[in-house]
Structure formats: C-alpha cells, structure tokens
Amino acid sequence: MLLFLTPFLWGATFPAAKLGIESVGIFPFMAWTRLVGLLTILVAIPLIARGAMTTTSLRRATAPGLLLGALIFVAYILQTEGLARTTATNAGFITGLYVVFTPILALGLFGQPTGRAAWIAVAASVLGLALLSVPSLDELEIRRGDLLVLASAVAWAGQVVALGRFAARHPSSVLSLAQMGTAAALHLLTTAWTGLRPAAAAEAWHLLLITGVFGSGLAYTLQVIAQREVSATRAVVILAGESVAAAAFSAVWLGERLAIHQWMGAAIVLGAMVLSELGARRAAALRLEPGAAL
C-alpha cells in the first residue's frame, strides 16, 4: 500500500515540474527539488527514526547511497537532455520501457527469476504506456534524443533493481538520506554555470513543495520502505502507475486532455498493476498452503 502512494506522488510532480522548469530553469529547478527533498528527510529523521541514525548505519549506507543517488541523477539528466531532442510522445513511451528493463536486469545481474504472471503484467504495462504516451498514432518516429531517453530508462531500472538488493540491509531512513544526499550534491554541481537562481526558486516555492517535499523526500523514502518486502519486478509495475497519475493531474491542473486510446492505455496500466499484485499474492498463498508440501 505504501508503494502505491509513490507513483501518485510522482505523478503530481509532472505538471509542477513543467511549470517550475519554465520559471526557474531546468538544472536549477532539479537541484532545488533534490535539495528540498534532502531537507525533508533530514527534518523527518529525528521525528520518526532517531534511533536508526548512527555512525555505523551511515557508514554502511554510504556506498549503496552513492550508487542509488548517482543512478537517480543520471536518469534525470539523460531524460531531460533526451526530451530536449525528441518529442514528449517518444520520451513518455521510451521512459516507460524501464518496466521491461527491470526484470531483465534483475535476472542478468542477480539471477532473480520472474514468474509468468509478472511478465504478463510487464507486457501489459508496456502496451498501456504506449497507448497512454502517444497522442496520435502517426506521431511516433525515431529521433536522435530517443537514445538518451532509452539510456535513462535503463538507469531508472537500475535504481529499482539496486534498491531491491539494498533496501532490506539498511534502515530505510538512512538509505533514503544517503541516496537523496548524493543526488542533491550531483544536481548542485550542474548549476555551476547557471547558478541556483534563488529569487526565482522562492517564487516557485509551492511547486518545490510538490516536487521536493512530496515527490523527492517522501516518495523516494516510501519506495525504500516498500522495496524491503516487494520484488523489483513487482515494484516497477506498480510504479508504472506514475504515468496514469501524471495524466490525471495534468488534466486537472493544466487542462490537458486524453484521447480515447490514451484512456484505454491508462486502464491497461492499472489492470497490469492489479494483475501483478494478484499474481504475487497467489504465489505467496501457494507457498504457504500446508497441503502443497505433502
């Protein structure tokens, strides 16, 4: 249930980030978003996880945090640079391919098998994302920026898979702090040429509240907590609901509307999320069934 909140929070950041980037700039806004996310985690730790923050736990979480934070940073940079060289249609669909890359990476890197129900859910997610991301079926064509967006999808998948390996080994608050601190530091470096533009960021405080506090600090922490018990493949199908949430928030906030085939895609993505959860619960029930061992 915690993981289901994550794509909802991320979906809200799409229209907020679109407006924030226009007023603050791409790299300054991304840096402020991650910095606000880091501050959110720092403020929350004394309230909810004071005992977990020890010198030993911080030292142990440093290396995983560096890797996870770097993957988040690389994914955002590649996605943004690719979007500048291709259409939003292509970028939306290609980014969604991280749903496919996640089980492939989990299998190739760690030998984690993926059940038939999970692969069906992955395939359904890709189909739904394709329909949801393409405003018109004749607009999809290969562009130079597509390779950058494709690389970002691999980075997003890598973050989900790596988090699946580390989440159960470290306190959630500590690991969340480590990865967000790394991402914030790296994003801060990208503003060396543009500056942070604090005046513009102050005017966009309400947008940073959404993207920083909820979309970064809270959402990524919820992801860490949830992936202590949820497999990477199961998690990524749920996280694909981010596209549906983004479409819903954009419709309400920005007045954007979906065509019939896009609504069908949204329904398929939601159906894939349900299928993934039912498949996981059914498998767990079979493993726990006393008669199955006889």
Short mmCIF file of C-alpha atoms in Angstrom, two decimals:
data_model
loop_
_atom_site.label_atom_id
_atom_site.label_comp_id
_atom_site.label_asym_id
_atom_site.label_seq_id
_atom_site.Cartn_x
_atom_site.Cartn_y
_atom_site.Cartn_z
CA MET A 1 0.00 0.00 0.00
CA LEU A 2 2.92 2.36 0.69
CA LEU A 3 4.34 1.67 -2.77
CA PHE A 4 1.00 2.56 -4.39
CA LEU A 5 1.39 6.07 -2.96
CA THR A 6 4.73 6.58 -4.71
CA PRO A 7 3.52 6.80 -8.35
CA PHE A 8 0.66 9.01 -7.15
CA LEU A 9 3.17 11.44 -5.64
CA TRP A 10 5.49 11.25 -8.65
CA GLY A 11 2.57 11.83 -10.99
CA ALA A 12 1.80 15.12 -9.25
CA THR A 13 5.34 16.33 -9.94
CA PHE A 14 4.92 16.28 -13.74
CA PRO A 15 2.73 19.38 -14.11
CA ALA A 16 4.52 21.05 -11.18
CA ALA A 17 7.95 20.41 -12.72
CA LYS A 18 6.77 21.60 -16.13
CA LEU A 19 5.78 24.95 -14.63
CA GLY A 20 8.82 25.13 -12.37
CA ILE A 21 11.32 24.49 -15.16
CA GLU A 22 9.79 27.30 -17.20
CA SER A 23 10.24 29.82 -14.39
CA VAL A 24 13.46 28.65 -12.68
CA GLY A 25 15.32 26.74 -15.38
CA ILE A 26 15.95 23.04 -15.87
CA PHE A 27 19.12 22.47 -13.83
CA PRO A 28 18.41 24.97 -11.03
CA PHE A 29 14.90 23.59 -10.53
CA MET A 30 16.15 19.98 -10.44
CA ALA A 31 18.84 20.98 -7.93
CA TRP A 32 16.36 22.81 -5.68
CA THR A 33 13.94 19.86 -5.89
CA ARG A 34 16.57 17.41 -4.68
CA LEU A 35 17.85 19.83 -2.01
CA VAL A 36 14.33 20.31 -0.64
CA GLY A 37 13.88 16.53 -0.72
CA LEU A 38 17.09 16.09 1.26
CA LEU A 39 15.99 18.72 3.80
CA THR A 40 12.63 16.94 4.16
CA ILE A 41 14.35 13.68 5.06
CA LEU A 42 16.69 15.43 7.50
CA VAL A 43 13.74 17.07 9.27
CA ALA A 44 11.75 13.81 9.40
CA ILE A 45 14.52 11.57 10.77
CA PRO A 46 14.53 12.97 14.35
CA LEU A 47 10.76 12.58 14.43
CA ILE A 48 10.35 9.05 13.07
CA ALA A 49 13.73 7.29 13.01
CA ARG A 50 16.05 8.86 15.55
CA GLY A 51 17.48 5.57 16.74
CA ALA A 52 18.37 4.41 13.23
CA MET A 53 20.75 7.30 12.56
CA THR A 54 24.07 6.02 13.94
CA THR A 55 27.64 6.41 12.75
CA THR A 56 27.75 2.73 11.83
CA SER A 57 24.50 2.78 9.85
CA LEU A 58 25.58 5.92 7.98
CA ARG A 59 28.95 4.41 7.11
CA ARG A 60 27.38 1.17 5.87
CA ALA A 61 24.83 3.04 3.74
CA THR A 62 27.37 5.34 2.10
CA ALA A 63 28.34 3.10 -0.82
CA PRO A 64 24.77 1.98 -1.65
CA GLY A 65 23.61 5.59 -1.31
CA LEU A 66 26.28 6.78 -3.73
CA LEU A 67 25.21 4.21 -6.30
CA LEU A 68 21.47 4.82 -5.91
CA GLY A 69 21.83 8.60 -5.89
CA ALA A 70 24.08 8.52 -8.94
CA LEU A 71 21.53 6.39 -10.82
CA ILE A 72 18.74 8.87 -9.95
CA PHE A 73 20.92 11.78 -11.10
CA VAL A 74 21.96 10.09 -14.36
CA ALA A 75 18.39 9.08 -15.13
CA TYR A 76 17.08 12.62 -14.66
CA ILE A 77 19.88 14.20 -16.73
CA LEU A 78 19.58 11.72 -19.62
CA GLN A 79 15.80 12.00 -19.63
CA THR A 80 15.89 15.82 -19.64
CA GLU A 81 18.58 16.07 -22.33
CA GLY A 82 16.79 13.48 -24.44
CA LEU A 83 13.48 15.29 -24.07
CA ALA A 84 15.14 18.42 -25.47
CA ARG A 85 15.99 16.45 -28.63
CA THR A 86 12.83 14.43 -29.14
CA THR A 87 9.10 14.72 -28.65
CA ALA A 88 7.27 14.31 -25.37
CA THR A 89 5.38 11.47 -27.06
CA ASN A 90 8.54 9.47 -27.71
CA ALA A 91 10.06 10.34 -24.33
CA GLY A 92 6.95 9.27 -22.43
CA PHE A 93 6.80 5.88 -24.11
CA ILE A 94 10.53 5.14 -24.08
CA THR A 95 10.89 6.08 -20.41
CA GLY A 96 8.16 3.56 -19.65
CA LEU A 97 10.38 0.80 -21.02
CA TYR A 98 12.09 0.69 -17.63
CA VAL A 99 9.22 -1.67 -16.80
CA VAL A 100 10.84 -4.18 -19.18
CA PHE A 101 14.46 -3.44 -18.32
CA THR A 102 13.91 -4.04 -14.59
CA PRO A 103 13.19 -7.80 -14.71
CA ILE A 104 15.88 -8.23 -17.37
CA LEU A 105 18.50 -6.52 -15.18
CA ALA A 106 17.30 -8.40 -12.09
CA LEU A 107 17.73 -11.69 -13.93
CA GLY A 108 21.01 -10.83 -15.63
CA LEU A 109 22.75 -9.21 -12.63
CA PHE A 110 21.39 -11.19 -9.70
CA GLY A 111 19.71 -14.26 -11.23
CA GLN A 112 16.30 -13.27 -9.89
CA PRO A 113 13.65 -15.20 -11.88
CA THR A 114 10.40 -13.56 -12.97
CA GLY A 115 7.18 -15.57 -12.97
CA ARG A 116 4.79 -15.82 -15.87
CA ALA A 117 2.18 -13.56 -14.27
CA ALA A 118 4.82 -10.88 -13.73
CA TRP A 119 5.93 -11.00 -17.39
CA ILE A 120 2.30 -10.73 -18.50
CA ALA A 121 1.92 -7.68 -16.23
CA VAL A 122 5.12 -6.18 -17.68
CA ALA A 123 3.93 -6.71 -21.26
CA ALA A 124 0.54 -5.21 -20.44
CA SER A 125 2.25 -2.22 -18.81
CA VAL A 126 4.31 -1.53 -21.94
CA LEU A 127 1.20 -1.74 -24.13
CA GLY A 128 -0.70 0.57 -21.81
CA LEU A 129 2.19 3.04 -21.60
CA ALA A 130 2.48 3.08 -25.39
CA LEU A 131 -1.19 3.95 -25.80
CA LEU A 132 -1.07 6.47 -22.96
CA SER A 133 2.05 8.25 -24.22
CA VAL A 134 1.13 8.58 -27.90
CA PRO A 135 -1.38 11.40 -28.56
CA SER A 136 -1.72 10.37 -32.20
CA LEU A 137 -0.69 7.03 -33.64
CA ASP A 138 1.03 8.71 -36.61
CA GLU A 139 3.29 10.91 -34.43
CA LEU A 140 5.71 8.21 -33.26
CA GLU A 141 9.02 8.35 -35.16
CA ILE A 142 12.61 7.69 -34.18
CA ARG A 143 14.58 10.82 -33.21
CA ARG A 144 18.15 11.48 -32.04
CA GLY A 145 17.13 12.14 -28.46
CA ASP A 146 15.39 8.79 -28.18
CA LEU A 147 18.68 7.01 -27.39
CA LEU A 148 19.29 9.35 -24.46
CA VAL A 149 15.80 8.70 -23.11
CA LEU A 150 16.32 4.96 -23.64
CA ALA A 151 19.52 5.18 -21.59
CA SER A 152 17.58 6.99 -18.85
CA ALA A 153 15.08 4.12 -18.77
CA VAL A 154 17.97 1.70 -18.15
CA ALA A 155 19.17 3.96 -15.30
CA TRP A 156 15.69 4.06 -13.74
CA ALA A 157 15.50 0.27 -13.96
CA GLY A 158 18.95 0.01 -12.40
CA GLN A 159 17.84 2.15 -9.46
CA VAL A 160 14.81 -0.08 -8.82
CA VAL A 161 16.88 -3.28 -9.07
CA ALA A 162 19.74 -1.95 -6.91
CA LEU A 163 17.30 -0.68 -4.30
CA GLY A 164 15.76 -4.12 -4.18
CA ARG A 165 19.15 -5.52 -3.18
CA PHE A 166 19.99 -2.86 -0.57
CA ALA A 167 16.64 -1.94 1.00
CA ALA A 168 16.42 -4.90 3.39
CA ARG A 169 20.03 -4.46 4.56
CA HIS A 170 19.86 -0.86 5.76
CA PRO A 171 17.45 1.30 7.80
CA SER A 172 15.04 2.92 5.35
CA SER A 173 15.61 6.46 6.60
CA VAL A 174 19.39 6.14 6.41
CA LEU A 175 19.40 4.68 2.89
CA SER A 176 16.89 7.28 1.72
CA LEU A 177 19.08 10.05 3.16
CA ALA A 178 22.21 8.63 1.51
CA GLN A 179 20.71 8.36 -1.97
CA MET A 180 18.98 11.75 -1.83
CA GLY A 181 22.12 13.42 -0.48
CA THR A 182 24.13 12.03 -3.39
CA ALA A 183 21.54 13.07 -5.97
CA ALA A 184 21.31 16.56 -4.48
CA ALA A 185 25.08 17.02 -4.50
CA LEU A 186 25.38 15.91 -8.13
CA HIS A 187 22.48 18.12 -9.25
CA LEU A 188 24.06 21.01 -7.38
CA LEU A 189 27.22 20.58 -9.46
CA THR A 190 25.23 21.05 -12.67
CA THR A 191 24.29 24.57 -11.58
CA ALA A 192 27.91 25.75 -11.59
CA TRP A 193 27.29 27.54 -14.92
CA THR A 194 23.71 28.71 -14.41
CA GLY A 195 23.61 29.39 -10.67
CA LEU A 196 20.78 28.33 -8.33
CA ARG A 197 18.59 31.37 -9.10
CA PRO A 198 17.25 31.59 -5.53
CA ALA A 199 14.89 34.50 -6.27
CA ALA A 200 13.09 32.55 -8.99
CA ALA A 201 13.06 29.44 -6.82
CA ALA A 202 11.50 31.39 -3.93
CA GLU A 203 8.66 32.48 -6.21
CA ALA A 204 8.11 28.83 -7.17
CA TRP A 205 8.03 27.62 -3.56
CA HIS A 206 4.63 25.96 -3.99
CA LEU A 207 5.97 23.93 -6.93
CA LEU A 208 9.06 22.91 -4.93
CA LEU A 209 6.73 21.82 -2.12
CA ILE A 210 5.21 19.29 -4.51
CA THR A 211 8.36 18.18 -6.34
CA GLY A 212 10.77 18.42 -3.40
CA VAL A 213 8.86 17.54 -0.24
CA PHE A 214 6.39 15.06 -1.71
CA GLY A 215 7.97 13.94 -4.99
CA SER A 216 11.55 13.55 -3.70
CA GLY A 217 11.73 13.42 0.10
CA LEU A 218 8.54 11.46 0.78
CA ALA A 219 8.11 9.41 -2.42
CA TYR A 220 11.66 8.04 -2.59
CA THR A 221 11.55 7.20 1.13
CA LEU A 222 8.30 5.29 0.63
CA GLN A 223 9.95 3.43 -2.25
CA VAL A 224 12.85 2.41 0.01
CA ILE A 225 10.48 1.21 2.73
CA ALA A 226 8.26 -0.74 0.32
CA GLN A 227 11.10 -2.44 -1.56
CA ARG A 228 12.25 -4.06 1.65
CA GLU A 229 9.46 -6.57 1.01
CA VAL A 230 8.37 -6.08 -2.63
CA SER A 231 10.43 -7.53 -5.51
CA ALA A 232 11.89 -5.21 -8.15
CA THR A 233 9.62 -6.52 -10.92
CA ARG A 234 6.52 -6.26 -8.78
CA ALA A 235 7.56 -2.76 -7.67
CA VAL A 236 8.20 -1.44 -11.18
CA VAL A 237 4.76 -2.50 -12.43
CA ILE A 238 3.19 -0.54 -9.57
CA LEU A 239 5.48 2.44 -10.23
CA ALA A 240 4.28 2.48 -13.86
CA GLY A 241 1.08 3.96 -12.45
CA GLU A 242 3.07 7.20 -12.33
CA SER A 243 2.07 7.84 -15.96
CA VAL A 244 -1.62 7.45 -15.14
CA ALA A 245 -1.33 9.77 -12.15
CA ALA A 246 0.61 12.30 -14.23
CA ALA A 247 -2.11 12.30 -16.87
CA ALA A 248 -4.81 12.79 -14.25
CA PHE A 249 -3.00 15.65 -12.50
CA SER A 250 -2.16 17.30 -15.83
CA ALA A 251 -5.81 17.11 -16.88
CA VAL A 252 -6.96 18.84 -13.69
CA TRP A 253 -4.07 21.30 -13.30
CA LEU A 254 -3.04 22.14 -16.87
CA GLY A 255 -6.25 21.35 -18.71
CA GLU A 256 -4.62 18.62 -20.81
CA ARG A 257 -6.99 16.01 -22.21
CA LEU A 258 -6.56 12.38 -23.26
CA ALA A 259 -7.84 10.72 -26.42
CA ILE A 260 -9.90 7.52 -26.25
CA HIS A 261 -6.89 5.28 -26.92
CA GLN A 262 -4.96 7.06 -24.15
CA TRP A 263 -7.73 6.35 -21.64
CA MET A 264 -7.56 2.71 -22.80
CA GLY A 265 -3.81 2.75 -22.13
CA ALA A 266 -4.37 4.15 -18.63
CA ALA A 267 -6.88 1.39 -17.92
CA ILE A 268 -4.43 -1.27 -19.15
CA VAL A 269 -1.66 0.08 -16.88
CA LEU A 270 -3.99 -0.01 -13.89
CA GLY A 271 -5.04 -3.53 -14.87
CA ALA A 272 -1.39 -4.59 -15.05
CA MET A 273 -0.84 -3.26 -11.52
CA VAL A 274 -3.77 -5.32 -10.25
CA LEU A 275 -2.60 -8.40 -12.17
CA SER A 276 0.90 -8.10 -10.71
CA GLU A 277 -0.42 -7.84 -7.15
CA LEU A 278 -2.88 -10.71 -7.55
CA GLY A 279 -0.15 -12.90 -9.07
CA ALA A 280 2.21 -12.13 -6.18
CA ARG A 281 -0.46 -12.84 -3.57
CA ARG A 282 -1.49 -16.07 -5.28
CA ALA A 283 2.12 -17.26 -5.37
CA ALA A 284 2.53 -16.45 -1.67
CA ALA A 285 -0.65 -18.33 -0.84
CA LEU A 286 0.60 -21.42 -2.71
CA ARG A 287 3.91 -21.35 -0.84
CA LEU A 288 2.09 -21.14 2.50
CA GLU A 289 -0.51 -23.80 1.71
CA PRO A 290 0.15 -26.74 4.10
CA GLY A 291 -1.14 -29.33 1.63
CA ALA A 292 1.35 -28.22 -1.02
CA ALA A 293 4.23 -29.83 0.90
CA LEU A 294 2.54 -33.20 1.23
#
